[in-house]
Coordinates of C-alpha atoms in Angstrom, one line a residue:
M16 CA -52.0 35.3 44.0
I17 CA -54.8 36.7 41.7
K18 CA -53.8 37.5 38.1
A19 CA -54.4 40.6 36.6
R20 CA -58.2 40.6 34.8
Q21 CA -58.7 37.4 35.4
P22 CA -62.3 36.5 34.2
N23 CA -65.7 36.2 35.7
F24 CA -67.8 33.4 35.0
L25 CA -71.4 33.6 34.6
F26 CA -73.2 30.0 34.3
L27 CA -76.6 29.9 33.1
I28 CA -77.9 26.7 33.2
V29 CA -81.6 25.4 32.3
D30 CA -83.1 22.3 33.4
Q31 CA -84.7 19.5 30.6
M32 CA -84.2 21.6 27.4
S33 CA -82.8 19.9 24.4
H34 CA -80.9 21.9 21.7
F35 CA -83.6 21.1 19.1
V36 CA -85.5 23.9 20.1
L37 CA -83.4 27.0 20.0
P38 CA -83.5 29.3 17.4
V39 CA -79.3 29.0 17.1
A40 CA -77.1 27.1 14.9
Q41 CA -78.4 23.4 14.4
P42 CA -76.5 20.1 14.0
S43 CA -75.3 19.8 10.4
Y44 CA -78.0 17.0 9.6
R45 CA -80.9 17.9 11.7
K46 CA -83.2 21.1 12.1
A47 CA -85.0 22.5 14.9
A48 CA -88.5 20.8 14.7
Q49 CA -89.7 23.8 17.0
K50 CA -88.2 27.0 17.7
A51 CA -89.0 28.6 20.8
V52 CA -88.9 32.9 21.0
A53 CA -85.7 33.3 22.8
P54 CA -84.2 36.5 22.0
N55 CA -81.6 36.8 24.3
I56 CA -80.3 33.2 24.5
A57 CA -80.0 34.3 20.4
K58 CA -78.2 37.3 21.0
L59 CA -76.1 35.1 23.7
A60 CA -74.9 33.1 20.7
A61 CA -74.5 35.4 17.9
G62 CA -71.9 36.9 20.2
G63 CA -70.2 33.8 21.1
R64 CA -69.5 29.8 20.5
V65 CA -72.5 27.9 19.3
F66 CA -71.7 23.9 20.1
T67 CA -74.6 22.1 18.0
D68 CA -72.9 18.8 19.2
C69 CA -72.9 18.7 22.8
Y70 CA -74.3 15.7 24.9
T71 CA -74.7 15.6 28.4
A72 CA -73.1 13.1 30.5
S73 CA -76.4 11.4 31.5
P74 CA -79.6 12.6 31.0
L75 CA -81.2 12.6 34.6
C76 CA -80.7 15.6 36.7
A77 CA -78.6 14.8 39.6
P78 CA -76.1 12.3 37.9
A79 CA -75.8 15.1 34.9
R80 CA -75.1 17.7 37.5
A81 CA -72.6 15.8 39.2
S82 CA -70.7 15.1 35.9
L83 CA -70.6 18.6 35.1
A84 CA -69.1 19.7 38.9
T85 CA -66.3 17.0 38.9
G86 CA -65.8 16.7 34.9
T87 CA -66.2 13.3 35.3
H88 CA -68.3 10.5 34.0
V89 CA -71.2 8.4 36.0
R90 CA -69.0 5.4 36.4
R91 CA -66.2 7.7 38.3
H92 CA -68.5 9.9 40.2
R93 CA -71.1 7.0 41.2
V94 CA -74.2 9.7 40.9
C95 CA -76.5 7.3 39.6
T96 CA -79.6 8.1 40.3
N97 CA -81.8 11.4 41.7
G98 CA -81.5 10.0 45.1
D99 CA -77.6 9.2 45.3
E100 CA -75.3 10.8 47.1
F101 CA -72.8 13.3 46.0
S102 CA -69.7 12.4 47.8
A103 CA -67.8 15.6 49.8
S104 CA -64.4 14.2 48.7
L105 CA -64.8 14.3 45.0
P106 CA -63.4 17.8 43.6
T107 CA -64.8 20.0 41.4
Y108 CA -64.0 22.8 39.2
M109 CA -65.6 25.1 42.0
H110 CA -62.8 24.2 44.6
G111 CA -60.1 24.5 42.0
L112 CA -61.3 28.0 41.8
Q113 CA -61.3 28.6 45.0
S114 CA -57.5 27.9 45.2
I115 CA -57.0 30.6 43.1
G116 CA -58.9 33.1 44.7
Y117 CA -62.1 33.1 43.2
R118 CA -65.9 33.8 45.0
T119 CA -67.4 31.3 44.3
T120 CA -71.8 31.2 44.3
V121 CA -74.8 29.5 42.9
S122 CA -78.5 30.9 42.8
G123 CA -80.8 28.2 41.9
K124 CA -80.6 24.6 41.6
T125 CA -78.0 22.3 41.9
H126 CA -79.8 18.9 43.1
S127 CA -76.7 17.5 45.4
I128 CA -77.5 14.6 47.7
G129 CA -75.7 14.4 50.9
P130 CA -74.8 16.4 53.9
D131 CA -72.2 18.9 51.4
Q132 CA -74.6 21.1 49.4
L133 CA -71.8 23.2 48.4
H134 CA -69.2 21.3 46.7
G135 CA -66.6 24.2 46.5
F136 CA -69.2 26.9 46.1
D137 CA -68.5 29.5 48.5
D138 CA -72.1 29.8 49.6
R139 CA -75.5 29.7 47.8
Q140 CA -78.1 32.4 47.0
T141 CA -81.2 30.7 47.5
T142 CA -81.7 27.1 49.0
D143 CA -82.2 23.8 46.4
I144 CA -85.6 23.5 44.8
Y145 CA -85.6 19.5 45.5
P146 CA -84.8 17.3 48.5
S147 CA -81.4 16.6 49.4
D148 CA -81.5 13.5 51.3
F149 CA -81.9 9.7 49.6
I150 CA -85.7 9.6 49.7
W151 CA -85.6 9.6 46.0
S152 CA -83.2 6.6 46.2
R153 CA -84.2 3.0 44.1
D154 CA -83.8 -0.7 44.0
W155 CA -82.8 -2.4 41.0
D156 CA -84.1 -5.4 42.3
L157 CA -87.8 -4.1 42.4
P158 CA -89.7 -5.0 39.0
V159 CA -90.5 -1.5 36.8
K160 CA -93.4 0.3 37.7
H161 CA -95.5 3.4 36.8
D162 CA -94.3 6.1 39.4
P163 CA -96.8 9.0 39.7
G164 CA -94.1 11.4 40.5
T165 CA -92.9 11.1 36.5
S166 CA -96.2 10.3 35.3
V167 CA -97.5 11.6 31.7
D168 CA -100.7 12.1 33.8
K169 CA -99.0 15.6 35.0
L170 CA -99.6 16.5 31.4
E171 CA -103.3 17.0 32.2
S172 CA -102.3 19.7 33.8
S173 CA -100.5 21.6 30.8
G174 CA -101.5 24.9 29.8
L175 CA -102.0 28.5 31.6
C176 CA -101.4 28.9 35.1
R177 CA -101.1 32.6 37.1
T178 CA -98.1 31.3 39.0
N179 CA -96.4 28.0 40.1
M180 CA -93.7 26.4 42.2
Q181 CA -91.1 26.4 39.4
I182 CA -92.0 30.4 38.4
N183 CA -91.9 31.3 42.3
Y184 CA -88.1 29.6 42.4
D185 CA -86.9 30.6 39.2
T186 CA -88.0 34.2 40.0
E187 CA -86.1 33.8 43.5
T188 CA -83.1 32.7 41.8
K189 CA -83.1 35.5 39.4
N190 CA -83.6 38.3 41.7
R191 CA -80.9 36.6 43.9
A192 CA -78.2 36.2 40.9
V193 CA -78.9 40.0 40.3
E194 CA -78.3 41.0 43.9
F195 CA -75.1 39.3 43.7
L196 CA -73.7 41.4 40.7
Q197 CA -74.9 44.6 42.2
G198 CA -72.9 43.8 45.6
H199 CA -70.1 42.2 43.6
A200 CA -70.3 45.6 41.9
L201 CA -70.0 47.5 45.4
D202 CA -66.9 45.0 46.8
A203 CA -64.1 46.7 47.2
K204 CA -61.5 43.1 47.0
E205 CA -62.7 42.8 43.3
K206 CA -62.0 39.5 43.6
P207 CA -63.1 37.3 40.6
F208 CA -66.2 35.4 40.5
F209 CA -67.7 32.4 39.3
M210 CA -71.5 32.3 39.5
M211 CA -74.2 29.6 38.3
V212 CA -77.3 30.5 38.1
S213 CA -79.2 27.7 37.8
F214 CA -83.2 27.5 36.8
T215 CA -85.9 24.6 36.9
Q216 CA -87.6 25.7 33.5
P217 CA -88.5 24.2 31.5
H218 CA -88.8 21.2 33.0
E219 CA -92.3 19.8 33.3
P220 CA -95.4 20.0 34.3
F221 CA -95.5 22.1 31.5
Q222 CA -97.2 25.4 32.9
T223 CA -96.6 29.2 31.4
L224 CA -98.1 32.6 32.0
P225 CA -100.5 34.1 29.2
K226 CA -97.5 36.3 27.9
Y227 CA -95.4 33.8 26.9
W228 CA -98.3 31.6 26.0
E229 CA -99.2 34.3 23.4
L230 CA -96.1 33.8 21.4
Y231 CA -96.8 30.4 20.0
D232 CA -99.8 29.5 18.2
D233 CA -101.3 26.2 18.0
A234 CA -101.4 25.9 14.4
N235 CA -97.4 26.1 14.2
I236 CA -97.1 23.7 17.0
Q237 CA -95.6 20.5 15.2
T238 CA -96.8 17.3 16.7
P239 CA -94.5 14.0 16.2
S240 CA -95.3 11.4 14.2
R241 CA -96.4 9.0 16.2
V242 CA -98.4 10.8 19.3
G243 CA -100.7 8.4 22.0
Q244 CA -99.8 4.7 20.6
G245 CA -98.1 3.8 23.7
D246 CA -97.6 0.6 22.6
G247 CA -95.2 -2.3 22.3
D248 CA -93.1 -1.0 19.8
A249 CA -90.9 0.3 21.8
H250 CA -87.4 -1.0 22.4
P251 CA -87.2 -3.1 25.0
Y252 CA -85.1 -0.6 27.1
N253 CA -87.5 2.0 26.6
R254 CA -90.5 0.1 26.7
M255 CA -89.3 -0.1 30.9
L256 CA -89.4 4.0 30.8
Q257 CA -93.1 3.9 28.9
I258 CA -94.4 1.6 32.0
Y259 CA -92.2 3.9 34.0
H260 CA -93.9 7.2 33.0
G261 CA -97.3 6.0 32.4
I262 CA -97.0 6.0 29.0
D263 CA -98.5 2.5 28.0
R264 CA -101.7 3.3 30.1
N265 CA -102.2 6.9 29.7
A266 CA -100.2 7.9 25.9
P267 CA -101.1 11.7 25.7
D268 CA -103.2 12.0 22.7
E269 CA -102.0 14.6 19.8
E270 CA -104.3 17.5 21.7
R271 CA -102.4 17.2 25.3
T272 CA -99.1 16.7 23.4
R273 CA -99.5 20.3 21.2
V274 CA -100.8 21.9 24.9
S275 CA -97.7 20.4 26.7
I276 CA -95.2 21.6 23.8
R277 CA -96.7 25.0 23.6
A278 CA -96.6 25.5 27.3
H279 CA -92.8 24.0 27.3
L280 CA -91.7 26.4 24.7
G281 CA -93.7 29.3 26.4
M282 CA -91.2 28.3 29.7
I283 CA -88.6 29.0 27.5
S284 CA -89.4 32.1 26.8
H285 CA -90.4 32.8 30.4
V286 CA -86.8 31.6 31.3
D287 CA -85.3 33.5 28.5
D288 CA -86.5 36.6 29.6
Y289 CA -85.1 36.2 33.3
I290 CA -81.5 35.2 31.4
G291 CA -82.2 38.6 29.6
Q292 CA -82.6 40.5 32.6
V293 CA -79.4 38.7 34.7
L294 CA -77.2 39.4 31.4
E295 CA -78.7 43.2 31.2
T296 CA -77.4 43.6 34.6
L297 CA -74.1 42.6 33.8
E298 CA -73.7 44.9 31.4
T299 CA -75.4 47.7 33.0
L300 CA -72.6 47.3 35.4
K301 CA -70.0 47.4 32.9
M302 CA -68.5 43.9 33.8
S303 CA -69.7 42.2 30.5
D304 CA -66.2 42.0 28.7
D305 CA -64.5 40.8 31.7
T306 CA -66.9 37.8 32.2
I307 CA -67.2 34.7 30.6
V308 CA -71.0 33.4 29.8
I309 CA -71.5 30.1 30.0
F310 CA -75.5 28.8 28.6
T311 CA -76.3 25.0 28.8
S312 CA -79.1 22.8 30.0
D313 CA -78.7 19.8 31.8
H314 CA -80.0 17.3 29.8
G315 CA -83.0 17.4 27.2
E316 CA -86.6 16.6 26.5
M317 CA -88.3 14.3 24.6
L318 CA -91.6 16.1 24.1
G319 CA -93.4 13.1 22.3
A320 CA -90.9 11.9 20.0
H321 CA -90.8 8.1 19.8
D322 CA -93.8 8.4 22.2
M323 CA -91.5 9.2 24.8
W324 CA -91.6 12.2 27.4
F325 CA -89.4 13.9 30.2
K326 CA -85.6 12.1 29.9
R327 CA -84.1 9.0 31.0
T328 CA -83.5 7.6 27.4
F329 CA -80.6 7.7 24.9
Y330 CA -82.6 9.3 22.1
E331 CA -81.1 12.8 20.6
E332 CA -84.3 14.8 22.1
S333 CA -83.2 13.2 25.7
A334 CA -79.4 13.3 25.4
H335 CA -78.3 16.4 22.9
V336 CA -78.1 19.7 24.9
P337 CA -76.9 23.7 23.8
L338 CA -74.0 24.8 24.6
I339 CA -73.3 28.2 24.3
I340 CA -69.9 30.4 25.1
S341 CA -69.2 34.0 25.4
W342 CA -66.4 36.0 26.2
P343 CA -66.4 39.6 24.4
G344 CA -63.2 40.3 22.5
Q345 CA -61.5 36.8 23.3
V346 CA -64.1 34.4 21.9
A347 CA -64.8 35.3 18.6
P348 CA -68.3 34.7 17.5
G349 CA -68.9 31.7 15.3
V350 CA -70.2 27.7 15.2
S351 CA -68.4 24.6 16.3
S352 CA -69.6 21.3 15.0
A353 CA -67.0 19.3 17.0
V354 CA -68.6 16.4 19.2
V355 CA -68.3 17.5 22.8
S356 CA -69.7 16.6 26.1
H357 CA -70.6 18.2 29.7
V358 CA -67.7 16.4 31.4
D359 CA -65.3 18.8 29.2
L360 CA -66.7 22.4 30.9
A361 CA -64.5 21.5 34.1
P362 CA -61.7 21.4 32.5
T363 CA -62.5 24.1 30.1
I364 CA -63.2 26.6 33.3
L365 CA -60.6 26.1 35.0
D366 CA -57.8 26.4 31.9
L367 CA -59.9 30.0 30.7
A368 CA -59.2 30.8 34.4
G369 CA -55.4 29.8 33.9
L370 CA -55.2 26.9 36.6
E371 CA -54.0 23.8 34.8
P372 CA -56.0 21.0 36.2
K373 CA -53.6 18.3 35.9
R374 CA -50.8 20.6 38.0
A375 CA -53.5 21.3 40.9
G376 CA -54.1 17.5 40.9
L377 CA -57.9 17.5 38.9
D378 CA -58.1 14.3 37.1
F379 CA -61.0 14.9 34.8
D380 CA -62.4 12.8 31.7
G381 CA -63.4 15.6 30.0
D382 CA -60.8 17.8 27.8
S383 CA -60.6 21.9 27.5
L384 CA -62.4 23.4 24.9
K385 CA -59.8 26.3 24.7
R386 CA -58.1 25.9 21.6
I387 CA -61.9 25.6 20.3
L388 CA -63.2 29.0 21.7
L389 CA -59.8 30.6 21.3
A390 CA -58.1 29.4 18.0
G391 CA -61.7 28.1 16.2
E392 CA -60.4 25.0 16.1
D393 CA -58.7 22.0 17.4
P394 CA -57.3 19.4 15.1
D395 CA -56.2 16.9 17.9
W396 CA -59.9 16.9 19.6
R397 CA -61.1 13.4 20.4
G398 CA -64.9 14.1 18.7
T399 CA -66.1 11.7 20.8
A400 CA -69.1 11.9 23.9
L401 CA -70.1 9.5 26.2
I402 CA -73.1 9.1 28.0
D403 CA -73.9 6.6 31.2
Y404 CA -77.6 5.8 32.3
F405 CA -78.0 3.8 35.8
G406 CA -80.4 5.6 36.6
D407 CA -84.3 5.3 37.8
G408 CA -86.8 3.9 35.2
T409 CA -85.1 0.9 34.4
N410 CA -83.4 -1.8 35.8
T411 CA -80.7 -2.4 33.5
P412 CA -77.8 0.6 32.4
M413 CA -77.6 2.2 29.2
F414 CA -74.4 4.1 28.0
M415 CA -74.1 5.4 24.5
L416 CA -71.3 7.0 22.3
R417 CA -71.1 9.6 19.6
D418 CA -68.1 9.1 17.4
G419 CA -68.6 11.6 14.6
D420 CA -72.0 10.6 12.2
W421 CA -72.1 7.5 14.3
K422 CA -74.0 6.7 17.8
L423 CA -73.9 3.5 18.8
V424 CA -76.3 2.4 22.2
A425 CA -75.0 -0.5 24.6
F426 CA -76.8 -2.2 27.2
L427 CA -75.9 -5.5 29.4
D428 CA -79.0 -7.1 28.7
F429 CA -79.7 -5.8 25.1
E430 CA -77.8 -5.9 21.5
P431 CA -76.4 -3.0 20.7
I432 CA -78.1 -0.1 18.5
L433 CA -76.5 1.8 15.5
Y434 CA -77.3 4.9 14.0
N435 CA -75.4 6.6 11.4
L436 CA -77.5 10.6 12.1
A437 CA -75.9 12.1 9.1
E438 CA -78.3 9.4 7.3
D439 CA -80.7 8.9 9.8
P440 CA -81.4 11.9 12.1
E441 CA -84.7 10.9 13.8
E442 CA -83.3 7.1 14.5
G443 CA -85.0 5.1 12.9
T444 CA -82.9 2.4 11.6
N445 CA -80.8 0.1 13.6
L446 CA -77.5 -0.9 11.8
A447 CA -75.7 -2.8 14.5
N448 CA -76.5 -6.5 13.0
R449 CA -75.7 -5.4 9.2
P450 CA -72.2 -7.3 8.5
E451 CA -70.6 -4.2 7.0
H452 CA -70.6 -2.4 10.4
S453 CA -69.8 -5.1 12.8
G454 CA -66.0 -3.6 13.1
R455 CA -67.4 -0.4 13.8
V456 CA -69.8 -1.6 16.4
S457 CA -66.8 -3.9 18.3
K458 CA -64.8 -0.5 17.7
M459 CA -67.3 1.5 19.8
L460 CA -68.1 -1.5 22.4
G461 CA -64.8 -1.3 23.2
Q462 CA -64.1 2.4 23.4
I463 CA -67.6 2.7 25.8
F464 CA -66.1 -0.4 28.0
A465 CA -62.8 0.5 28.1
D466 CA -61.1 0.2 31.7
F467 CA -64.5 -1.1 32.9
D468 CA -66.4 -4.1 34.4
A469 CA -70.3 -2.8 33.9
K470 CA -71.9 -5.8 35.7
D471 CA -69.6 -5.4 38.9
F472 CA -70.5 -1.8 39.1
V473 CA -73.7 -2.3 39.1
E474 CA -73.5 -5.0 41.8
E475 CA -71.9 -2.5 43.6
I476 CA -74.9 -0.1 43.1
K477 CA -77.4 -2.5 44.2
E478 CA -75.6 -2.9 47.5
A479 CA -75.5 1.3 47.9
Q480 CA -78.8 1.5 46.9
K481 CA -79.7 -0.8 49.8
T482 CA -78.0 1.2 52.4
R483 CA -79.1 4.5 51.0
I484 CA -82.6 3.0 51.8
F485 CA -82.0 1.9 54.9
I486 CA -80.7 5.2 56.3
Q487 CA -83.7 7.0 54.4
N488 CA -85.9 4.7 56.4
G489 CA -84.2 5.9 59.7
R490 CA -84.4 9.8 59.1
N491 CA -88.1 9.0 57.8
Q492 CA -88.5 8.2 61.8
S493 CA -87.0 10.8 63.2
E494 CA -88.6 13.8 64.6
T495 CA -85.2 15.8 63.8
S496 CA -83.4 14.6 61.1
G497 CA -85.4 15.8 58.4
G498 CA -84.2 18.3 55.9
A499 CA -81.3 18.6 58.3
W500 CA -79.2 18.3 54.7
D501 CA -80.8 21.5 53.6
Y502 CA -79.0 24.8 53.3
Q503 CA -80.0 27.5 54.6
P504 CA -78.6 30.4 52.8
H505 CA -77.8 33.1 55.7
R506 CA -78.0 37.0 55.2
D507 CA -76.4 39.1 57.7
A508 CA -78.5 42.7 58.1
T509 CA -75.6 43.7 60.2
K510 CA -73.7 44.1 56.9
Q511 CA -76.2 45.5 54.2
Y512 CA -76.5 48.6 52.9
V513 CA -75.2 51.7 55.0
R514 CA -75.2 49.7 58.3
T515 CA -71.3 49.8 57.9
A516 CA -69.1 51.9 56.4
V517 CA -67.5 49.1 54.0
N518 CA -70.5 48.9 52.0
A519 CA -71.5 52.6 51.7
G520 CA -69.5 53.4 48.0
S521 CA -71.0 53.5 44.9
S522 CA -70.5 51.5 41.5
C523 CA -71.1 54.8 38.8

């Protein structure tokens, strides 16, 4: 049974954007290095709750998005790389919303690998931008080598463009989202809706239109202190990523870094424009007061910090993401410094929709943010965020735990790293080997590996990788199976406009 005035949800997500580039409240220990011109995101933040210390569950697209959907860590949902299957048997918060009568849909990217391209969405307004099969599967038994598909060589093309694939995709994503909202306003059934609007910008390659490029000035672009070195001074884990991204062989110089950062900021301004158009449609249709708006990014972007680019690493630029939640009249505007994670969004959404996850048989790793949103604080909040990374670019896993001001990075093959972010926001001093911190390191390692055998997990993942590669090789030889998993959005023209009496009304 649908409750009266059950809230709608508009989930806005962008791809590869750090919290630190936005004109919103920042963590107490750090200021924004660059501020994108993003008035619509800033307006959303001013009217909602800004979480200054939110973390992705994994700094890579497919694993991060699987964690968002399932409310679980990578070690449970097992989507480790951008080529791993998201199992249809895994329950998502969309399934939960369906069970209480919500209309669920997505416009844009989900990056789900496998035959199930819905995972609890009733339908998709667009197809996905990336392949749905195992073509990007990885083999951890092979040494790490340069991958041209995710190389800093792409930064040679940073700058201006007339249009590109990402702009075209985001334009369709925005247009279909607007069409859905307009259609919903004419829907006599008045079911509450959940719509994810998932943009691909500002993911690399960093290219933008002149109108957004001109919002910035080269003189105001701050480049990181370590630029173009590409040497062996990095941690061994990050060194593997430098090889994978080609930084060791073609490190971006100061000028290429500046142009890439400026174009990345321009892309943020572009997607902010599209977000503004979606939010304006919501307001025009008088649905704003009944709609919870959530904004985040799947993971961050290094932008040359620590001589690193893109994601996959444990540094804050890669792991620390924006999170804004707005609900007029219910969520008081403000800022929360609680350490939270993407795995908290699934239980939060169901809690706000009126469904107790455990009562519905859903078992999440995260916790609901409802008390923080409605009361301003939650005295029982756990205050930690966990990251698992078993992805490409390395052949060894990485784990990260943020607990208060402390951040511990753990590996199977290297000694741990401990940072105090309040005293060392740039993450330059490893405190793990200092005797006074031995107890803290032991405690945090215990939290990371509690009830989890990482070595056994890695061996299981390696076997699964080989199976996926075997299957994909067969698909590659087939003339009929290629692309069979891709979602084809269906539009029935017989049910549009005034072809039926049902759709002849108005929402004036």
